[in-house]
Amino acid sequence: MSDTPAKRLFIKTYGCQMNVYDSARMADVLAPLGYAPAESPADADMVILNTCHIREKAAEKVFSDLGRVRAYRSERAAAGKDMIIAVAGCVAQAEGAEIMARAPFVDIVLGPQTYHRLPEMVARAARARDEKKGDGKAGAKSAGILDTEFPVEPKFDHLPAPRAEGPAAFLSIQEGCDKFCTFCVVPYTRGAEYSRPVADILREAKSLVESGAREITLLGQNVNAYHGAGPAGEVWGLGRLARALAGIEGLSRIRYTTSHPRDMDDDLMAAHRDVPALMPFLHLPVQSGSDKILEAMNRGHTADDYRRIIATLREYRPDMALSSDFIVGYPGESDKDFEATMDLVREVTFAQAFSFKYSARAGTPAAVLKTQIPEDVKDARLYALQDLLLEQQRAFNQASVGRTFDVLLTHAGRHPGQLVGKSPYLQAVHVMADPKYIGTVARLKVVSLEPNSLGAVWADASKSTIKTA
Ligand code: SAH
Ligand code: SF4
Ligand code: F3S
């Protein structure tokens, strides 16, 4: 054992699964510097806020959280301990200079494309602090490292091979977006679309499986726009990649998120018919059911295009469960446009969905439109839509009661003796089971519907750990 006390790292993650993946990778690049996970920011030598810029509320939260982290740092300083504060992610990318100005105590501001350089940034920040201490100016304005460029060489080439932290792992295969929907900041915060080469992805997937992953969720801002270089330089789409991944021994399940309707090609849809490991669940954001609004959003497809995709998917895979994202109150959205969204939802029926009020984002084309919708109208539409979506979600879950599913058991539940896992349709399922079954796909019968999960028993009663008197 080393004599140096381990340093503690606390990362708070906001936003999408890409950020969850990035946070794990930031922890990976800092591990060789001696950083191990901290329980809370209060006992961390370094705190990273990995931020999201997608809606106004998400971005504003960062500044209030920074205030709290600063208070922890002062408490630590009183005890003679230090703390490095970093802001990463999409707010950092979009508002790096503003963060430095509004929160000058922040040591490091880094974008989503530069975190492979964190060790170097941390060393520079620590040096700057030591120099200030030497000056007797500890706690004064930090030297402030800002690294938000989009490097030519993708960060993936500089990251260590990740290890799975449980049976369900994420693997980022595509990043950035060139679609420029008129409401969205992602093309500005994440940069141009980039697909990782096939060989890198297969290597990373194998290493995840070797370290215990049974399910891999492929990630990308538009993951089905994937067009990576194959081994002979030819271009692979996501369908072909999914087929190759399914050949990895020990990998039982493949998922991918988030998809764009425009990139839902026939090969990928057919993969849902041909590849049993590809789970029958798809998050396919539609945003609106009105063609006028879809056009104004620059989505590049109509509501009927969406209906046709769903019909084809259900033809290939009749039990396909669907999820989506919706925006209500986009500038110029009339009652009729909103009703078209409600109609589309009624027709498609979703197993789950996310819905948001339109939030004007500086720098995006929709933010300057004169036809902004009043807040109370947005509220009323959001409530109506969420009522309908929740009703569909409840009906979907209710229909699962009595059915037998393959459930990947991923971790211990809140109650002693309980394990929790995921159904093929991404529902949380819990069962009384021996912990040795974590990481296995269990055949379970769903017996109850609870507020946020399904209760199940073993289809094969001999595996049950419940002792009856
Ligand atoms: N690439 C994905 C979505 C990524 S952003 C796609 O195109 O479908 C995740 C979701 O946030 C979007 O689907 C959208 O519903 C929501 N969103 C993005 N910008 C928004 C804004 N300005 N206001 C409200 N919701 C927004
Ligand atoms: Fe944003 Fe549109 Fe790109 Fe999705 S496709 S990330 S909504 S610009
Ligand atoms: Fe948010 Fe950036 Fe993801 S803006 S949704 S963290 S890509």
Short mmCIF file of C-alpha atoms and ligand atoms in Angstrom, two decimals:
data_model
loop_
_atom_site.label_atom_id
_atom_site.label_comp_id
_atom_site.label_asym_id
_atom_site.label_seq_id
_atom_site.Cartn_x
_atom_site.Cartn_y
_atom_site.Cartn_z
CA MET A 1 0.00 0.00 0.00
CA SER A 2 1.17 3.50 -0.79
CA ASP A 3 1.88 6.02 1.97
CA THR A 4 0.10 8.82 0.14
CA PRO A 5 -3.51 9.09 1.25
CA ALA A 6 -5.93 8.41 -1.60
CA LYS A 7 -7.44 11.53 -3.11
CA ARG A 8 -11.19 11.69 -3.39
CA LEU A 9 -13.15 12.68 -6.48
CA PHE A 10 -16.83 13.63 -6.56
CA ILE A 11 -18.57 14.00 -9.94
CA LYS A 12 -22.11 15.29 -10.24
CA THR A 13 -23.70 14.45 -13.58
CA TYR A 14 -26.53 16.42 -15.18
CA GLY A 15 -28.29 15.78 -18.49
CA CYS A 16 -28.17 12.86 -20.85
CA GLN A 17 -26.53 9.44 -20.88
CA MET A 18 -23.64 10.79 -22.92
CA ASN A 19 -22.77 12.80 -19.85
CA VAL A 20 -23.11 9.71 -17.64
CA TYR A 21 -20.61 7.97 -19.92
CA ASP A 22 -18.30 11.00 -19.93
CA SER A 23 -18.36 11.20 -16.12
CA ALA A 24 -17.25 7.58 -15.87
CA ARG A 25 -14.45 8.24 -18.35
CA MET A 26 -13.32 11.32 -16.42
CA ALA A 27 -13.07 9.14 -13.32
CA ASP A 28 -11.03 6.65 -15.42
CA VAL A 29 -8.50 9.25 -16.59
CA LEU A 30 -8.09 10.59 -13.05
CA ALA A 31 -7.69 7.18 -11.38
CA PRO A 32 -3.95 6.91 -12.22
CA LEU A 33 -3.47 10.21 -10.36
CA GLY A 34 -4.77 8.52 -7.22
CA TYR A 35 -8.37 9.74 -7.30
CA ALA A 36 -10.96 7.34 -5.92
CA PRO A 37 -14.70 8.07 -5.64
CA ALA A 38 -15.88 10.32 -2.75
CA GLU A 39 -19.21 9.80 -1.00
CA SER A 40 -20.08 13.47 -1.05
CA PRO A 41 -18.60 16.78 -2.26
CA ALA A 42 -17.85 17.68 1.38
CA ASP A 43 -15.04 15.13 1.56
CA ALA A 44 -13.72 15.49 -1.97
CA ASP A 45 -10.29 16.76 -3.01
CA MET A 46 -11.77 17.42 -6.40
CA VAL A 47 -15.35 18.12 -7.47
CA ILE A 48 -16.46 18.03 -11.11
CA LEU A 49 -19.87 19.29 -12.17
CA ASN A 50 -20.59 17.63 -15.53
CA THR A 51 -23.25 19.96 -16.83
CA CYS A 52 -26.16 20.08 -19.28
CA HIS A 53 -27.21 23.09 -21.33
CA ILE A 54 -30.30 21.69 -23.03
CA ARG A 55 -32.91 23.79 -21.17
CA GLU A 56 -32.61 26.99 -19.20
CA LYS A 57 -33.35 25.40 -15.82
CA ALA A 58 -30.63 22.78 -16.25
CA ALA A 59 -28.05 25.44 -17.01
CA GLU A 60 -29.05 27.77 -14.15
CA LYS A 61 -28.83 24.95 -11.62
CA VAL A 62 -25.09 24.76 -12.20
CA PHE A 63 -24.53 28.21 -10.73
CA SER A 64 -26.52 27.48 -7.57
CA ASP A 65 -24.72 24.14 -7.15
CA LEU A 66 -21.39 25.90 -7.60
CA GLY A 67 -22.26 28.15 -4.66
CA ARG A 68 -22.77 25.06 -2.49
CA VAL A 69 -19.52 23.46 -3.61
CA ARG A 70 -17.69 26.67 -2.81
CA ALA A 71 -19.09 26.54 0.74
CA TYR A 72 -17.75 22.98 1.11
CA ARG A 73 -14.38 24.19 -0.08
CA SER A 74 -14.33 26.93 2.59
CA GLU A 75 -15.17 24.37 5.28
CA ARG A 76 -12.33 22.18 4.07
CA ALA A 77 -9.95 25.13 3.92
CA ALA A 78 -10.72 25.83 7.59
CA ALA A 79 -9.56 22.26 8.31
CA GLY A 80 -6.39 22.82 6.28
CA LYS A 81 -7.62 20.80 3.28
CA ASP A 82 -7.86 21.77 -0.35
CA MET A 83 -10.36 21.22 -3.16
CA ILE A 84 -10.12 21.60 -6.93
CA ILE A 85 -13.40 22.64 -8.57
CA ALA A 86 -14.03 21.86 -12.23
CA VAL A 87 -17.01 22.52 -14.48
CA ALA A 88 -17.27 20.14 -17.44
CA GLY A 89 -19.89 19.31 -20.05
CA CYS A 90 -22.21 21.37 -22.18
CA VAL A 91 -22.66 24.50 -20.01
CA ALA A 92 -18.89 24.67 -19.79
CA GLN A 93 -18.68 24.46 -23.58
CA ALA A 94 -21.38 27.06 -24.19
CA GLU A 95 -20.66 29.48 -21.35
CA GLY A 96 -17.04 28.85 -20.38
CA ALA A 97 -16.09 32.52 -20.22
CA GLU A 98 -19.27 33.39 -18.30
CA ILE A 99 -18.52 30.72 -15.69
CA MET A 100 -15.01 32.12 -15.21
CA ALA A 101 -16.53 35.58 -14.75
CA ARG A 102 -19.52 34.64 -12.56
CA ALA A 103 -17.70 32.01 -10.51
CA PRO A 104 -14.02 33.00 -10.53
CA PHE A 105 -13.27 30.47 -7.78
CA VAL A 106 -13.67 27.65 -10.33
CA ASP A 107 -10.27 26.16 -11.15
CA ILE A 108 -10.99 24.34 -14.40
CA VAL A 109 -13.60 24.74 -17.14
CA LEU A 110 -13.49 22.04 -19.78
CA GLY A 111 -15.71 21.01 -22.68
CA PRO A 112 -17.00 17.53 -23.55
CA GLN A 113 -14.25 17.00 -26.11
CA THR A 114 -11.18 17.74 -23.99
CA TYR A 115 -11.51 15.68 -20.83
CA HIS A 116 -8.73 13.30 -21.88
CA ARG A 117 -6.48 16.26 -20.98
CA LEU A 118 -7.79 16.43 -17.40
CA PRO A 119 -4.63 15.04 -15.73
CA GLU A 120 -2.60 17.86 -17.23
CA MET A 121 -5.24 20.45 -16.26
CA VAL A 122 -5.36 19.13 -12.70
CA ALA A 123 -1.58 19.31 -12.41
CA ARG A 124 -1.65 22.92 -13.65
CA ALA A 125 -4.48 23.84 -11.27
CA ALA A 126 -2.66 22.28 -8.30
CA ARG A 127 0.53 24.15 -9.23
CA ALA A 128 -1.36 27.44 -9.50
CA ARG A 129 -2.86 26.89 -6.04
CA ASP A 130 0.48 26.05 -4.46
CA GLU A 131 2.00 29.18 -5.95
CA LYS A 132 -0.82 31.29 -4.55
CA LYS A 133 -0.40 29.69 -1.13
CA GLY A 134 3.27 30.64 -1.31
CA ASP A 135 2.10 34.21 -1.94
CA GLY A 136 -0.19 34.03 1.07
CA LYS A 137 -3.15 34.55 -1.27
CA ALA A 138 -4.87 31.17 -0.87
CA GLY A 139 -8.55 31.28 -1.70
CA ALA A 140 -8.18 34.28 -3.97
CA LYS A 141 -9.25 34.19 -7.62
CA SER A 142 -7.99 30.98 -9.23
CA ALA A 143 -5.66 30.88 -12.23
CA GLY A 144 -8.69 29.58 -14.14
CA ILE A 145 -7.94 26.96 -16.78
CA LEU A 146 -10.32 27.07 -19.74
CA ASP A 147 -10.14 24.24 -22.30
CA THR A 148 -13.19 24.11 -24.54
CA GLU A 149 -11.73 23.63 -27.99
CA PHE A 150 -12.80 20.87 -30.35
CA PRO A 151 -9.51 19.02 -30.86
CA VAL A 152 -8.74 17.53 -34.28
CA GLU A 153 -7.90 14.17 -32.74
CA PRO A 154 -10.92 12.68 -30.98
CA LYS A 155 -10.56 12.14 -27.25
CA PHE A 156 -11.40 8.43 -27.59
CA ASP A 157 -7.88 7.77 -28.92
CA HIS A 158 -6.45 9.03 -25.64
CA LEU A 159 -8.67 7.30 -23.10
CA PRO A 160 -7.85 4.10 -21.21
CA ALA A 161 -10.00 1.00 -21.86
CA PRO A 162 -13.05 1.25 -19.61
CA ARG A 163 -14.15 -1.48 -17.23
CA ALA A 164 -17.78 -2.32 -16.62
CA GLU A 165 -19.07 -1.26 -13.22
CA GLY A 166 -21.91 -3.72 -13.31
CA PRO A 167 -23.87 -5.92 -15.70
CA ALA A 168 -25.27 -2.93 -17.66
CA ALA A 169 -22.69 -0.71 -19.38
CA PHE A 170 -22.72 2.29 -21.70
CA LEU A 171 -20.54 2.60 -24.78
CA SER A 172 -20.33 5.88 -26.65
CA ILE A 173 -20.06 5.20 -30.40
CA GLN A 174 -21.12 8.49 -31.96
CA GLU A 175 -20.94 12.08 -30.85
CA GLY A 176 -22.01 15.50 -31.94
CA CYS A 177 -24.75 16.55 -34.29
CA ASP A 178 -24.99 18.31 -37.65
CA LYS A 179 -28.77 18.43 -37.79
CA PHE A 180 -29.29 21.85 -36.24
CA CYS A 181 -32.87 21.54 -35.08
CA THR A 182 -33.86 25.16 -34.55
CA PHE A 183 -34.43 24.78 -30.77
CA CYS A 184 -31.33 22.79 -29.84
CA VAL A 185 -27.90 23.65 -28.41
CA VAL A 186 -26.28 20.26 -28.95
CA PRO A 187 -24.61 21.04 -32.32
CA TYR A 188 -22.96 24.02 -30.61
CA THR A 189 -21.95 22.25 -27.39
CA ARG A 190 -20.89 18.88 -28.76
CA GLY A 191 -19.60 19.86 -32.17
CA ALA A 192 -19.81 18.09 -35.51
CA GLU A 193 -21.01 14.54 -35.93
CA TYR A 194 -18.30 11.94 -35.41
CA SER A 195 -18.48 8.12 -35.50
CA ARG A 196 -15.86 5.97 -33.84
CA PRO A 197 -14.24 3.26 -35.98
CA VAL A 198 -15.81 -0.20 -35.78
CA ALA A 199 -12.62 -1.88 -34.49
CA ASP A 200 -12.40 0.51 -31.50
CA ILE A 201 -16.01 -0.14 -30.59
CA LEU A 202 -15.68 -3.92 -30.82
CA ARG A 203 -12.53 -3.78 -28.70
CA GLU A 204 -14.22 -1.64 -26.05
CA ALA A 205 -17.31 -3.85 -26.05
CA LYS A 206 -15.20 -6.98 -25.54
CA SER A 207 -13.34 -5.37 -22.67
CA LEU A 208 -16.66 -4.37 -21.06
CA VAL A 209 -17.96 -7.93 -21.39
CA GLU A 210 -14.73 -9.36 -19.97
CA SER A 211 -15.17 -7.12 -16.94
CA GLY A 212 -18.76 -8.25 -16.34
CA ALA A 213 -21.09 -6.37 -18.70
CA ARG A 214 -24.00 -8.43 -19.99
CA GLU A 215 -25.88 -5.55 -21.58
CA ILE A 216 -24.36 -2.68 -23.56
CA THR A 217 -26.25 0.47 -24.44
CA LEU A 218 -24.68 2.17 -27.43
CA LEU A 219 -24.75 5.92 -27.03
CA GLY A 220 -24.77 8.88 -29.36
CA GLN A 221 -26.50 12.23 -29.72
CA ASN A 222 -27.98 10.61 -32.82
CA VAL A 223 -26.72 7.11 -32.37
CA ASN A 224 -28.43 5.71 -35.46
CA ALA A 225 -26.65 8.28 -37.63
CA TYR A 226 -23.62 6.08 -36.89
CA HIS A 227 -21.44 5.64 -39.97
CA GLY A 228 -18.10 4.37 -38.72
CA ALA A 229 -15.14 3.03 -40.68
CA GLY A 230 -15.16 -0.77 -40.89
CA PRO A 231 -11.99 -2.90 -40.82
CA ALA A 232 -11.48 -2.55 -44.59
CA GLY A 233 -12.30 1.15 -44.61
CA GLU A 234 -15.90 0.58 -45.72
CA VAL A 235 -18.69 2.45 -43.92
CA TRP A 236 -20.80 0.56 -41.40
CA GLY A 237 -24.24 1.63 -40.23
CA LEU A 238 -25.73 0.85 -36.82
CA GLY A 239 -27.60 -2.24 -38.05
CA ARG A 240 -24.37 -3.87 -39.19
CA LEU A 241 -22.60 -2.85 -35.99
CA ALA A 242 -25.39 -4.37 -33.87
CA ARG A 243 -25.09 -7.66 -35.78
CA ALA A 244 -21.32 -7.74 -35.15
CA LEU A 245 -21.71 -6.90 -31.46
CA ALA A 246 -24.28 -9.66 -31.07
CA GLY A 247 -21.48 -12.11 -31.95
CA ILE A 248 -19.51 -11.25 -28.81
CA GLU A 249 -19.75 -14.20 -26.47
CA GLY A 250 -21.23 -13.29 -23.10
CA LEU A 251 -23.06 -10.22 -24.36
CA SER A 252 -26.78 -10.94 -23.95
CA ARG A 253 -28.32 -7.59 -24.70
CA ILE A 254 -27.77 -4.58 -26.93
CA ARG A 255 -29.62 -1.27 -26.75
CA TYR A 256 -28.98 2.11 -28.34
CA THR A 257 -30.06 5.65 -27.64
CA THR A 258 -30.88 8.39 -28.76
CA SER A 259 -32.17 7.81 -32.26
CA HIS A 260 -33.42 10.22 -34.88
CA PRO A 261 -36.35 9.28 -37.16
CA ARG A 262 -34.40 10.45 -40.22
CA ASP A 263 -31.68 7.86 -39.59
CA MET A 264 -33.95 4.88 -38.95
CA ASP A 265 -32.84 2.90 -42.01
CA ASP A 266 -34.20 -0.44 -43.13
CA ASP A 267 -31.10 -2.41 -42.17
CA LEU A 268 -31.38 -1.19 -38.58
CA MET A 269 -35.10 -1.91 -38.44
CA ALA A 270 -34.50 -5.39 -39.89
CA ALA A 271 -31.84 -5.98 -37.23
CA HIS A 272 -34.67 -5.81 -34.69
CA ARG A 273 -36.17 -8.81 -36.47
CA ASP A 274 -32.93 -10.74 -36.97
CA VAL A 275 -30.85 -10.08 -33.85
CA PRO A 276 -32.41 -11.49 -30.66
CA ALA A 277 -29.88 -9.61 -28.50
CA LEU A 278 -31.20 -6.30 -29.81
CA MET A 279 -33.82 -5.39 -27.24
CA PRO A 280 -37.39 -4.63 -28.34
CA PHE A 281 -37.37 -1.10 -26.98
CA LEU A 282 -36.65 2.08 -28.89
CA HIS A 283 -36.36 5.68 -27.77
CA LEU A 284 -37.24 7.59 -30.94
CA PRO A 285 -37.93 11.28 -30.29
CA VAL A 286 -40.61 12.83 -32.49
CA GLN A 287 -40.98 16.21 -30.68
CA SER A 288 -44.31 17.09 -32.33
CA GLY A 289 -47.16 15.54 -34.31
CA SER A 290 -47.70 18.65 -36.42
CA ASP A 291 -46.01 18.82 -39.82
CA LYS A 292 -45.96 22.61 -39.63
CA ILE A 293 -44.03 22.50 -36.35
CA LEU A 294 -41.76 19.64 -37.46
CA GLU A 295 -40.82 21.70 -40.51
CA ALA A 296 -40.27 24.84 -38.43
CA MET A 297 -38.05 22.78 -36.10
CA ASN A 298 -35.98 21.60 -39.10
CA ARG A 299 -36.56 17.98 -38.09
CA GLY A 300 -36.52 16.79 -41.72
CA HIS A 301 -39.46 14.37 -41.47
CA THR A 302 -43.25 14.44 -41.23
CA ALA A 303 -45.60 12.90 -38.69
CA ASP A 304 -46.55 10.28 -41.28
CA ASP A 305 -42.89 9.38 -41.83
CA TYR A 306 -42.78 8.67 -38.09
CA ARG A 307 -45.96 6.58 -38.26
CA ARG A 308 -44.48 4.55 -41.12
CA ILE A 309 -41.27 3.85 -39.17
CA ILE A 310 -43.29 2.64 -36.19
CA ALA A 311 -45.45 0.43 -38.42
CA THR A 312 -42.37 -1.17 -40.01
CA LEU A 313 -40.71 -1.72 -36.65
CA ARG A 314 -43.84 -3.37 -35.31
CA GLU A 315 -44.06 -5.54 -38.37
CA TYR A 316 -40.48 -6.73 -37.80
CA ARG A 317 -40.82 -6.96 -34.04
CA PRO A 318 -44.46 -7.02 -32.90
CA ASP A 319 -43.64 -6.49 -29.22
CA MET A 320 -41.53 -3.37 -29.87
CA ALA A 321 -42.02 -0.88 -27.02
CA LEU A 322 -41.59 2.79 -27.79
CA SER A 323 -40.37 5.87 -26.03
CA SER A 324 -40.09 9.43 -27.28
CA ASP A 325 -39.30 13.05 -26.48
CA PHE A 326 -41.84 15.83 -26.98
CA ILE A 327 -41.59 19.59 -26.91
CA VAL A 328 -44.76 21.59 -26.28
CA GLY A 329 -45.07 25.32 -26.89
CA TYR A 330 -42.54 25.64 -29.68
CA PRO A 331 -42.90 29.18 -31.14
CA GLY A 332 -45.99 29.39 -33.33
CA GLU A 333 -47.56 26.15 -32.00
CA SER A 334 -51.36 26.53 -32.26
CA ASP A 335 -54.00 24.52 -30.42
CA LYS A 336 -54.45 22.56 -33.63
CA ASP A 337 -50.74 21.76 -33.82
CA PHE A 338 -50.80 20.60 -30.22
CA GLU A 339 -53.86 18.43 -30.92
CA ALA A 340 -51.91 16.80 -33.77
CA THR A 341 -49.27 15.82 -31.20
CA MET A 342 -51.96 14.36 -28.92
CA ASP A 343 -53.42 12.44 -31.89
CA LEU A 344 -50.04 10.99 -32.78
CA VAL A 345 -49.53 9.86 -29.18
CA ARG A 346 -52.97 8.23 -29.11
CA GLU A 347 -52.21 6.36 -32.33
CA VAL A 348 -48.67 5.19 -31.58
CA THR A 349 -49.01 4.49 -27.82
CA PHE A 350 -45.80 4.77 -25.85
CA ALA A 351 -44.39 2.60 -23.07
CA GLN A 352 -42.76 5.71 -21.62
CA ALA A 353 -41.80 9.19 -22.79
CA PHE A 354 -40.22 12.50 -21.84
CA SER A 355 -41.98 15.77 -22.46
CA PHE A 356 -40.71 19.30 -22.04
CA LYS A 357 -41.87 22.88 -22.36
CA TYR A 358 -39.98 24.65 -25.10
CA SER A 359 -37.10 26.57 -23.53
CA ALA A 360 -35.52 29.39 -25.56
CA ARG A 361 -31.76 28.88 -25.81
CA ALA A 362 -29.51 31.79 -26.71
CA GLY A 363 -27.83 31.36 -30.07
CA THR A 364 -30.44 29.01 -31.52
CA PRO A 365 -32.71 30.22 -34.36
CA ALA A 366 -36.00 29.55 -32.52
CA ALA A 367 -35.02 31.75 -29.57
CA VAL A 368 -35.45 34.95 -31.59
CA LEU A 369 -38.81 34.09 -33.15
CA LYS A 370 -41.53 36.59 -32.32
CA THR A 371 -44.18 33.90 -31.92
CA GLN A 372 -43.13 32.65 -28.46
CA ILE A 373 -45.94 30.89 -26.60
CA PRO A 374 -47.08 32.24 -23.20
CA GLU A 375 -45.96 30.22 -20.19
CA ASP A 376 -49.51 29.36 -19.03
CA VAL A 377 -50.37 27.91 -22.44
CA LYS A 378 -47.19 25.82 -22.38
CA ASP A 379 -48.08 24.62 -18.87
CA ALA A 380 -51.60 23.56 -19.86
CA ARG A 381 -50.32 21.66 -22.92
CA LEU A 382 -47.58 19.97 -20.92
CA TYR A 383 -50.06 18.77 -18.26
CA ALA A 384 -52.46 17.42 -20.90
CA LEU A 385 -49.68 15.61 -22.75
CA GLN A 386 -48.11 14.22 -19.60
CA ASP A 387 -51.50 12.93 -18.40
CA LEU A 388 -51.94 11.04 -21.62
CA LEU A 389 -48.37 9.70 -21.66
CA LEU A 390 -48.59 8.59 -18.03
CA GLU A 391 -51.86 6.83 -18.70
CA GLN A 392 -50.21 4.96 -21.59
CA GLN A 393 -47.21 4.09 -19.43
CA ARG A 394 -49.46 2.74 -16.69
CA ALA A 395 -51.46 0.70 -19.21
CA PHE A 396 -48.24 -0.71 -20.69
CA ASN A 397 -46.93 -1.73 -17.27
CA GLN A 398 -50.31 -3.09 -16.18
CA ALA A 399 -50.38 -5.31 -19.27
CA SER A 400 -47.06 -6.80 -18.14
CA VAL A 401 -48.61 -8.27 -14.99
CA GLY A 402 -49.01 -12.01 -15.47
CA ARG A 403 -46.40 -12.15 -18.24
CA THR A 404 -43.07 -13.96 -18.04
CA PHE A 405 -39.96 -12.00 -19.08
CA ASP A 406 -36.22 -12.39 -19.29
CA VAL A 407 -34.87 -9.91 -16.76
CA LEU A 408 -31.22 -8.92 -16.51
CA LEU A 409 -30.60 -8.67 -12.76
CA THR A 410 -28.28 -5.73 -12.23
CA HIS A 411 -28.07 -4.85 -8.51
CA ALA A 412 -29.42 -5.30 -5.00
CA GLY A 413 -32.75 -3.67 -4.24
CA ARG A 414 -33.77 -1.48 -1.32
CA HIS A 415 -35.21 -4.38 0.67
CA PRO A 416 -33.06 -7.17 2.12
CA GLY A 417 -32.92 -10.17 -0.20
CA GLN A 418 -34.24 -8.24 -3.16
CA LEU A 419 -32.58 -7.89 -6.56
CA VAL A 420 -33.50 -5.37 -9.23
CA GLY A 421 -33.18 -5.69 -12.97
CA LYS A 422 -34.51 -4.61 -16.33
CA SER A 423 -37.13 -6.20 -18.51
CA PRO A 424 -36.55 -6.31 -22.28
CA TYR A 425 -38.75 -3.20 -22.41
CA LEU A 426 -36.55 -1.29 -19.95
CA GLN A 427 -39.00 -1.61 -17.06
CA ALA A 428 -37.49 -1.90 -13.58
CA VAL A 429 -38.35 -5.32 -12.13
CA HIS A 430 -37.65 -6.57 -8.61
CA VAL A 431 -37.57 -10.10 -7.25
CA MET A 432 -36.42 -11.91 -4.10
CA ALA A 433 -33.23 -13.62 -5.18
CA ASP A 434 -29.77 -14.67 -4.08
CA PRO A 435 -27.12 -12.01 -4.92
CA LYS A 436 -25.26 -14.67 -6.93
CA TYR A 437 -27.84 -14.07 -9.66
CA ILE A 438 -26.66 -10.48 -10.25
CA GLY A 439 -25.42 -10.36 -13.83
CA THR A 440 -27.65 -13.19 -15.01
CA VAL A 441 -30.72 -13.06 -17.22
CA ALA A 442 -33.50 -14.55 -15.11
CA ARG A 443 -36.82 -15.88 -16.31
CA LEU A 444 -39.33 -14.04 -14.10
CA LYS A 445 -43.06 -13.85 -13.87
CA VAL A 446 -44.45 -10.37 -13.20
CA VAL A 447 -47.00 -10.49 -10.38
CA SER A 448 -47.55 -6.88 -9.32
CA LEU A 449 -47.47 -3.31 -10.51
CA GLU A 450 -45.83 -0.84 -8.12
CA PRO A 451 -45.42 2.92 -8.55
CA ASN A 452 -42.00 2.78 -10.21
CA SER A 453 -41.40 -0.86 -10.91
CA LEU A 454 -42.84 -4.32 -11.46
CA GLY A 455 -42.78 -7.00 -8.78
CA ALA A 456 -41.88 -10.50 -9.98
CA VAL A 457 -41.31 -14.08 -8.86
CA TRP A 458 -39.13 -16.75 -10.43
CA ALA A 459 -40.81 -18.60 -13.26
CA ASP A 460 -38.82 -21.59 -11.97
CA ALA A 461 -40.00 -21.72 -8.34
CA SER A 462 -36.92 -23.70 -7.19
CA LYS A 463 -34.83 -20.49 -7.50
CA SER A 464 -37.08 -18.54 -5.16
CA THR A 465 -35.47 -17.42 -1.91
CA ILE A 466 -38.80 -16.80 -0.22
CA LYS A 467 -39.33 -19.47 2.43
CA THR A 468 -42.94 -20.34 3.04
CA ALA A 469 -43.91 -21.73 6.43
N1 SAH B 1 -30.71 14.00 -30.63
C1 SAH B 1 -31.95 13.75 -30.02
C2 SAH B 1 -32.29 14.63 -28.84
C3 SAH B 1 -31.25 15.18 -27.95
S1 SAH B 1 -31.74 16.43 -26.82
C4 SAH B 1 -33.04 13.95 -31.08
O1 SAH B 1 -32.86 14.68 -32.00
O2 SAH B 1 -34.09 13.40 -30.92
C5 SAH B 1 -32.92 15.60 -25.81
C6 SAH B 1 -34.30 16.20 -25.84
O3 SAH B 1 -34.33 17.46 -25.19
C7 SAH B 1 -34.84 16.49 -27.24
O4 SAH B 1 -35.35 15.34 -27.85
C8 SAH B 1 -35.90 17.52 -26.96
O5 SAH B 1 -37.16 16.93 -26.73
C9 SAH B 1 -35.42 18.20 -25.69
N2 SAH B 1 -34.96 19.56 -26.00
C10 SAH B 1 -33.88 19.93 -26.71
N3 SAH B 1 -33.80 21.28 -26.78
C11 SAH B 1 -34.87 21.78 -26.10
C12 SAH B 1 -35.35 23.09 -25.84
N4 SAH B 1 -34.72 24.16 -26.31
N5 SAH B 1 -36.48 23.22 -25.11
C13 SAH B 1 -37.12 22.12 -24.63
N6 SAH B 1 -36.72 20.87 -24.85
C14 SAH B 1 -35.60 20.68 -25.58
FE1 SF4 B 2 -30.47 18.51 -31.10
FE2 SF4 B 2 -31.79 18.02 -33.32
FE3 SF4 B 2 -29.27 17.27 -33.09
FE4 SF4 B 2 -31.18 16.05 -31.69
S1 SF4 B 2 -30.97 16.08 -33.93
S2 SF4 B 2 -29.20 16.71 -30.94
S3 SF4 B 2 -32.54 17.71 -31.21
S4 SF4 B 2 -30.00 19.34 -33.15
FE1 F3S B 3 -27.43 18.14 -22.05
FE2 F3S B 3 -25.24 18.19 -23.45
FE3 F3S B 3 -26.57 15.92 -23.13
S1 F3S B 3 -26.77 19.75 -23.41
S2 F3S B 3 -28.66 16.62 -22.96
S3 F3S B 3 -25.57 17.06 -21.55
S4 F3S B 3 -25.49 16.60 -24.94
#
